[in-house]
Coordinates of C-alpha atoms in Angstrom, one line a residue:
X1 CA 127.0 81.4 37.8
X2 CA 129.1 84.6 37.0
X3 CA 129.3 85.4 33.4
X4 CA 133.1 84.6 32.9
X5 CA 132.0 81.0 34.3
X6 CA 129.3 80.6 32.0
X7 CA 131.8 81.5 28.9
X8 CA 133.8 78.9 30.7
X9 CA 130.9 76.4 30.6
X10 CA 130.2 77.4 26.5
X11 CA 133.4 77.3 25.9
X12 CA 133.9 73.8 27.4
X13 CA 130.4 72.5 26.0
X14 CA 131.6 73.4 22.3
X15 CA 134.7 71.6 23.0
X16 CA 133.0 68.5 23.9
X17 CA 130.7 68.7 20.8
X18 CA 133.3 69.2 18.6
X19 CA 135.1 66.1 20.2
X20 CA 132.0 64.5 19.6
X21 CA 131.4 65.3 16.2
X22 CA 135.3 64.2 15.6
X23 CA 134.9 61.2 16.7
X24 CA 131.4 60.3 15.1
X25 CA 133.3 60.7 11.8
X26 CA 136.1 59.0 12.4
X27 CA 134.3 56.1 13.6
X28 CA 132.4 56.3 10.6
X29 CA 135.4 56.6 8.3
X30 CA 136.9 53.6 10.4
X31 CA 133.1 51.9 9.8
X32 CA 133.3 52.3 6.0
X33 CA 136.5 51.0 5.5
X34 CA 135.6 48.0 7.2
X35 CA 132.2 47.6 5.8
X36 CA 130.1 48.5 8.8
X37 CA 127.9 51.5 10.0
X38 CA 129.1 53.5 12.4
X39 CA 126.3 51.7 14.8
X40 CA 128.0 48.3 14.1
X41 CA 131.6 49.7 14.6
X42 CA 130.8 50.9 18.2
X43 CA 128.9 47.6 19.2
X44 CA 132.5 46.0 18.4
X45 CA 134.0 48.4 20.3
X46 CA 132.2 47.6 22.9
X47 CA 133.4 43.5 22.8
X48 CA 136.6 44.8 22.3
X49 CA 136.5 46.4 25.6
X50 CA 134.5 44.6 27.5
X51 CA 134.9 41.1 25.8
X52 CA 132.3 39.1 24.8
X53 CA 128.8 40.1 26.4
X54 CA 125.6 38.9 26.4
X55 CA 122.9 40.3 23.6
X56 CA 121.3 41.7 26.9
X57 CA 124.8 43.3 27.9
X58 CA 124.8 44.6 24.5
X59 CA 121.4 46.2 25.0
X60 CA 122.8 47.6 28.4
X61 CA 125.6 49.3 27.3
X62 CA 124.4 51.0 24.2
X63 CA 121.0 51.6 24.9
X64 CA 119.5 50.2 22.1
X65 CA 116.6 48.4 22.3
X66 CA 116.4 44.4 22.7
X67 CA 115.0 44.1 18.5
X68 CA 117.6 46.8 17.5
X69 CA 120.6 44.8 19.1
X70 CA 119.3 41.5 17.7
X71 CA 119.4 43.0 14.3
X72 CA 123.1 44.1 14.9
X73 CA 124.5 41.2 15.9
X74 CA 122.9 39.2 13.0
X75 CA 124.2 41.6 10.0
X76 CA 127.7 41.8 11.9
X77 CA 127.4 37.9 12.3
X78 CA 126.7 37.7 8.5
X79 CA 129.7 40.1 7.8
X80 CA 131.6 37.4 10.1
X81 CA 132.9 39.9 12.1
X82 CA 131.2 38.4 15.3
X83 CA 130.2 35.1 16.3
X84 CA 127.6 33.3 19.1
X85 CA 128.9 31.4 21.4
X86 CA 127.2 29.3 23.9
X87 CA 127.6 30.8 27.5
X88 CA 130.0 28.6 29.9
X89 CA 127.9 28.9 32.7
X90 CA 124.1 29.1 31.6
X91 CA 123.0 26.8 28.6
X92 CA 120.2 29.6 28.0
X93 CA 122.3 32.0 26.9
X94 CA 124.5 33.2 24.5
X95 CA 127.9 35.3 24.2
X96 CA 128.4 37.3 21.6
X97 CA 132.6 37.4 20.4
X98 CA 134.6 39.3 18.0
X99 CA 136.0 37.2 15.8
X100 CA 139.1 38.9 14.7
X101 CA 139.7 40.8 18.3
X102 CA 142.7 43.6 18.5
X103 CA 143.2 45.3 15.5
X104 CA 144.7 48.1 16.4
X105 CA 145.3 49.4 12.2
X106 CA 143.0 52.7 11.9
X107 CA 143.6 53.9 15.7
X108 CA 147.6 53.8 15.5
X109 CA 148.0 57.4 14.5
X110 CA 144.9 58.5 16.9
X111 CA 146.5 56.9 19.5
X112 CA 150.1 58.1 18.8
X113 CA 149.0 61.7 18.8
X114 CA 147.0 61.6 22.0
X115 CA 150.2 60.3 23.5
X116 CA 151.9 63.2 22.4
X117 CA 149.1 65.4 23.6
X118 CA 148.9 63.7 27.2
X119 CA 152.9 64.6 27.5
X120 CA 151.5 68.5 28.0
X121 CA 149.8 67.7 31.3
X122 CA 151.6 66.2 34.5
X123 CA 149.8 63.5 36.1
X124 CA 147.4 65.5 38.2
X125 CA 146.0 66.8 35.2
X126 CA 145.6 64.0 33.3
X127 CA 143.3 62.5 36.3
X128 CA 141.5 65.3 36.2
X129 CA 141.2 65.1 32.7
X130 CA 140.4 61.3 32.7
X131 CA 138.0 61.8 35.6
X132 CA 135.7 64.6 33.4
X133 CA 135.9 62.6 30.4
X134 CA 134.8 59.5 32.2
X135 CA 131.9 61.1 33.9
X136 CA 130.9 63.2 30.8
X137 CA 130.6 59.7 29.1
X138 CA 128.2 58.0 32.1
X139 CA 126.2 61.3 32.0
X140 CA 125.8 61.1 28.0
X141 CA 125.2 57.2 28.2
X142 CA 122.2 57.6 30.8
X143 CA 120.8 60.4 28.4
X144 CA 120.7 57.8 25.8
X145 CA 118.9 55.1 28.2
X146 CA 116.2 58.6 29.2
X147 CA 116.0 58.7 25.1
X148 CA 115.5 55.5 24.3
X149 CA 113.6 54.1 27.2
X150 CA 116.5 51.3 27.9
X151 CA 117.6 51.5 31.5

């Protein structure tokens, strides 16, 4: 890799960890003034996105392990921000639903700004852009399953 690449690279890497860092606090800002740790503010994210998922989807898509997921779900239960639901199509199971889905309060100004930001690029750019940032989270989701042994 020639050395202006590699600046490149370390200049791209801090910009990602700085994203990172970013949104870790905001998420945890969001998290307190809701009551929830940042942990419990993602897993909702996740049902918001995804809709409501099994406790084993759950484990899937945040890599936590099986106990640490039931222990989420039961302290966001008890803060009634979730609910169990049985499962439509298999009696066994359960679904796991936000009960107060689509509040969109403490991301309006976020999302206003990135608006803003994304009128910079055309829309070549922007796939680019969408395309990195997608992979970059797949890559830092499976080094979460290698951490914690949930793949």
């Amino acid at each position: 890799m020639s050395s202006e690449r590699e600046e490149l690279f370390g200049e791209l890497l801090m910009a990602c960890r700085m994203l990172s860092t970013e949104m870790v606090m905001f998420h945890t800002a969001i998290g307190e003034k809701r009551g929830l740790s940042a942990i419990e503010a993602k897993a909702m994210d996740y049902l918001s996105r995804f809709g409501p998922l099994t406790p084993k989807d759950l484990v899937r898509h945040s890599g936590l392990a099986p106990a640490s997921v039931t222990a989420l779900i039961d302290r966001l239960e008890r803060k009634g921000m979730v609910r169990r639901s049985p499962h439509p199509e298999d009696r066994r199971k359960v679904l796991i639903e936000l009960t107060r889905p689509g509040d969109p309060g403490p991301w309006a100004y976020l999302l206003e700004q990135m608006r803003k930001l994304c009128e910079r690029y055309d829309d070549e750019q922007l796939r680019l852009i969408a395309e990195f940032t997608g992979e970059s989270a797949r890559i830092t989701h499976r080094a979460t399953e290698r951490l914690t042994g949930v793949e």
